[in-house]
Amino acid sequence: MIKLKIVGKDEREKACGFEGDDKAELVYCSEYLDGDRIVLDTDRCGRYCVVRFEDSMREAFIYVPGRNVAFFIPPANNRPNYSPKSFTGAMHYIEARYATDEEISKVKNLALNVYDQHENATFYPHASANVETRGEAVFAARNAVDGMYSNSSHGRYPYQSWGINRDPNAALTIDFGREVLINELRLTLRADYPHDNYWVSATVSFDDGSKEVLKLEKSEKPQCFKIKERKVKSFVLDKLIKAEGESPFPALTQIEAWGVEA
């Protein structure tokens, strides 16, 4: 069993879709209201799912530790980090299915989650940070795992990024929600030069107690780092050292963690 529904701010069920053994669909013929959320119900804990909560966005491979997922519709007055086409209008197609064995076992970017958000406490991966520039959505931690690589500017979609508000103690946490095996990291720095600066070094601290120091360059391209394979549930990116003589605004466009399920 797998099922999708829309629940309002008042906890009233507003729509319920087709319930299937392996796949669920929901066509919602109304405009979203602030406080609405998409709820995904599964048949047991620990499911891997492929979801598409918004038909203008790509699918996401997620891990669900419990039996339910809650995705809160981004409020209309605060979603500049999403496409202007997303979550608008009075016709929405939503789908979810259980991942295949091949999708579960293959090598992939385990940090990617286009539907991650601040409120997310029910599905993984999840990105969080101790600082985000001015608390603005365009500089939120989730932007670093949304699969968008446009980094020649900053601010509104498609140039959203993780901004650190000039804080030298800024730290980004990636939580996978289960054990995974990682052997490669990739960082894409924001490259809106000359507005931006860049980091020359960053430290990745894994929950197994080990660390990796990454040497970074001024580049608009993804910077790839092969690392010793580790079985981890999370890591923290911190100790971000910026280049001297540049602007005070380094930022991260994307972080990737490549590997397989443990």
XYZ file of C-alpha atoms in Angstrom:
262
model
C 0.000 0.000 0.000
C 1.128 3.535 -0.803
C -1.152 6.581 -0.648
C -1.050 10.356 -1.206
C -3.306 13.024 0.251
C -3.509 16.783 0.784
C -4.028 17.990 4.346
C -4.846 21.587 5.223
C -3.617 23.825 8.004
C -6.695 22.853 10.023
C -5.745 19.141 9.686
C -8.708 18.550 7.385
C -8.087 16.085 4.554
C -8.703 18.062 1.355
C -7.979 15.368 -1.243
C -6.977 11.721 -1.419
C -5.463 10.085 -4.468
C -5.334 6.647 -6.039
C -3.972 4.085 -3.583
C -1.846 1.354 -5.131
C 0.349 -1.531 -4.090
C 3.539 0.087 -5.389
C 2.519 3.480 -6.805
C 0.197 6.314 -5.814
C -1.143 9.261 -7.804
C -3.069 12.368 -6.838
C -4.610 15.014 -9.089
C -5.463 18.067 -6.985
C -7.862 20.444 -8.731
C -7.527 23.487 -6.527
C -5.054 26.200 -5.612
C -2.811 25.531 -2.656
C -3.369 27.546 0.509
C -0.689 28.475 3.002
C -0.324 25.653 5.495
C -1.278 22.892 3.060
C 0.909 19.823 3.022
C 1.284 16.685 0.948
C 1.187 13.502 3.024
C 2.592 10.202 1.799
C 1.577 7.052 3.668
C 3.593 3.843 3.238
C 2.987 0.270 4.352
C 5.966 -0.049 6.704
C 8.931 1.780 8.183
C 12.225 2.089 6.346
C 10.938 2.395 2.796
C 12.873 3.862 -0.141
C 10.577 5.915 -2.354
C 10.715 7.938 -5.555
C 8.490 10.997 -5.249
C 7.354 13.887 -7.391
C 5.478 16.325 -5.198
C 5.403 19.061 -7.880
C 4.976 18.396 -11.580
C 7.326 21.236 -12.611
C 10.163 19.619 -10.627
C 12.128 16.396 -11.002
C 11.680 13.165 -9.092
C 13.569 12.553 -5.853
C 14.875 9.312 -4.360
C 14.212 9.479 -0.624
C 14.500 7.322 2.479
C 11.493 7.228 4.814
C 12.399 5.982 8.317
C 8.800 6.011 9.541
C 5.584 5.225 7.691
C 4.664 8.781 6.703
C 6.114 11.751 4.840
C 4.962 15.351 5.228
C 5.925 17.890 2.564
C 4.744 21.417 3.337
C 3.774 23.524 0.330
C 6.169 26.512 0.295
C 4.156 29.664 1.136
C 3.236 31.806 -1.852
C 4.977 34.868 -0.414
C 8.247 33.070 0.340
C 9.371 30.689 -2.392
C 11.871 32.703 -4.480
C 14.189 29.668 -4.481
C 11.647 27.685 -6.530
C 10.637 28.122 -10.169
C 7.794 30.643 -10.626
C 5.882 27.755 -12.221
C 6.042 25.598 -9.099
C 3.066 25.130 -6.739
C 0.899 27.595 -8.687
C -2.481 27.295 -10.390
C -5.444 25.022 -9.780
C -4.210 21.756 -11.285
C -1.493 19.678 -9.630
C -0.230 16.185 -10.434
C 1.570 14.370 -7.606
C 3.030 10.879 -7.703
C 5.020 8.524 -5.493
C 6.192 4.941 -5.768
C 8.428 2.479 -4.028
C 11.961 2.476 -5.422
C 13.109 -0.566 -7.360
C 15.937 -2.796 -6.139
C 18.114 -1.392 -8.925
C 17.420 2.206 -7.878
C 18.227 1.364 -4.270
C 21.500 -0.447 -4.973
C 23.030 1.747 -7.686
C 25.731 4.382 -7.176
C 24.143 7.824 -6.826
C 24.402 11.244 -5.243
C 23.100 10.369 -1.786
C 22.811 14.041 -0.754
C 20.345 15.001 -3.499
C 16.820 15.880 -2.364
C 14.939 18.422 -4.445
C 12.054 18.378 -1.921
C 14.084 19.007 1.217
C 12.946 21.942 3.364
C 13.414 23.513 6.794
C 10.340 21.741 8.133
C 11.472 18.333 6.923
C 11.607 15.784 9.738
C 10.184 12.742 7.952
C 12.384 11.916 4.946
C 16.034 11.978 3.936
C 18.537 13.231 2.911
C 18.139 16.474 4.847
C 20.368 19.561 4.869
C 20.527 21.991 7.780
C 22.851 24.797 8.826
C 23.699 26.904 11.844
C 23.493 30.078 9.764
C 21.747 31.210 6.579
C 22.171 34.720 5.191
C 19.480 36.950 6.731
C 17.265 33.880 7.070
C 16.240 34.284 3.426
C 14.921 31.329 1.424
C 17.338 32.041 -1.440
C 20.238 31.325 0.938
C 18.776 28.311 2.773
C 20.683 25.090 3.433
C 18.257 23.026 1.320
C 19.402 24.933 -1.771
C 22.747 23.104 -1.606
C 21.069 19.723 -2.239
C 18.338 20.718 -4.717
C 20.210 19.658 -7.865
C 20.431 23.187 -9.322
C 23.911 24.207 -10.528
C 23.359 27.730 -11.903
C 26.046 29.699 -10.076
C 26.885 32.739 -12.235
C 24.598 34.982 -10.172
C 22.906 34.916 -6.753
C 19.461 35.350 -5.262
C 16.224 34.155 -6.832
C 15.737 30.879 -8.742
C 17.700 29.420 -10.474
C 20.598 31.051 -8.591
C 19.671 29.992 -5.041
C 22.564 28.876 -2.815
C 23.594 28.288 0.778
C 24.738 31.669 2.070
C 26.760 31.929 5.278
C 26.146 35.596 6.198
C 29.940 36.186 6.400
C 30.094 33.880 9.433
C 33.478 32.078 9.732
C 31.826 29.485 11.987
C 29.163 28.533 9.453
C 28.474 24.799 9.224
C 26.294 22.725 6.907
C 25.040 19.311 8.045
C 23.947 16.581 5.644
C 21.908 13.848 7.351
C 21.192 10.680 5.382
C 18.836 9.171 7.970
C 20.474 5.728 7.636
C 23.950 4.290 7.063
C 25.437 4.806 3.610
C 28.838 4.173 2.030
C 30.474 7.313 0.597
C 33.672 7.487 -1.475
C 33.404 10.810 -3.311
C 32.408 14.390 -2.507
C 31.720 17.174 -4.993
C 31.358 20.870 -4.222
C 30.101 23.525 -6.628
C 30.881 26.993 -5.308
C 28.830 30.026 -6.203
C 30.784 31.960 -8.818
C 29.106 35.348 -9.175
C 32.427 37.137 -9.557
C 33.432 39.811 -8.660
C 30.548 39.896 -6.147
C 31.544 36.522 -4.715
C 34.584 35.181 -2.943
C 35.494 31.502 -2.715
C 36.854 29.106 -0.125
C 40.387 27.750 -0.364
C 39.765 25.053 2.233
C 36.874 23.246 3.900
C 36.686 20.401 6.410
C 34.219 17.545 6.266
C 33.653 15.860 9.649
C 31.877 12.501 9.495
C 29.791 11.009 12.298
C 32.292 8.132 12.599
C 34.836 10.635 13.964
C 36.952 10.887 10.810
C 37.659 14.046 8.803
C 38.651 15.133 5.317
C 40.228 18.500 4.472
C 39.254 19.649 0.989
C 41.465 22.086 -0.938
C 39.285 24.285 -3.116
C 39.923 26.542 -6.090
C 38.300 29.556 -7.712
C 36.125 27.729 -10.208
C 32.543 27.669 -11.426
C 32.738 23.918 -12.043
C 32.058 21.059 -9.603
C 35.219 20.216 -7.649
C 35.541 16.463 -7.091
C 37.274 14.729 -4.191
C 37.833 10.986 -4.028
C 37.920 9.959 -0.366
C 38.416 6.796 1.635
C 35.131 4.902 1.664
C 33.234 5.402 4.911
C 30.050 4.018 6.418
C 28.288 7.079 7.835
C 24.866 8.510 8.643
C 25.810 12.193 8.445
C 28.597 14.711 7.992
C 29.290 18.383 8.656
C 30.954 20.813 6.241
C 32.700 23.534 8.241
C 36.007 25.340 8.885
C 35.394 27.251 5.686
C 38.472 29.350 4.917
C 37.920 32.047 2.304
C 40.489 33.500 -0.059
C 42.123 36.776 0.925
C 41.804 39.970 -1.047
C 38.437 39.073 -2.509
C 34.836 39.959 -1.613
C 33.322 38.876 1.740
C 30.674 36.664 0.091
C 31.616 33.020 -0.489
C 28.662 30.648 -0.896
C 27.835 27.070 -1.857
C 25.659 26.186 -4.836
C 25.704 22.370 -4.522
C 27.223 19.628 -2.397
C 27.172 16.011 -3.560
C 28.009 12.793 -1.711
C 28.435 9.838 -4.052
C 28.148 6.245 -2.960
C 25.734 3.409 -2.232
C 23.435 2.155 0.496
C 25.327 0.401 3.309
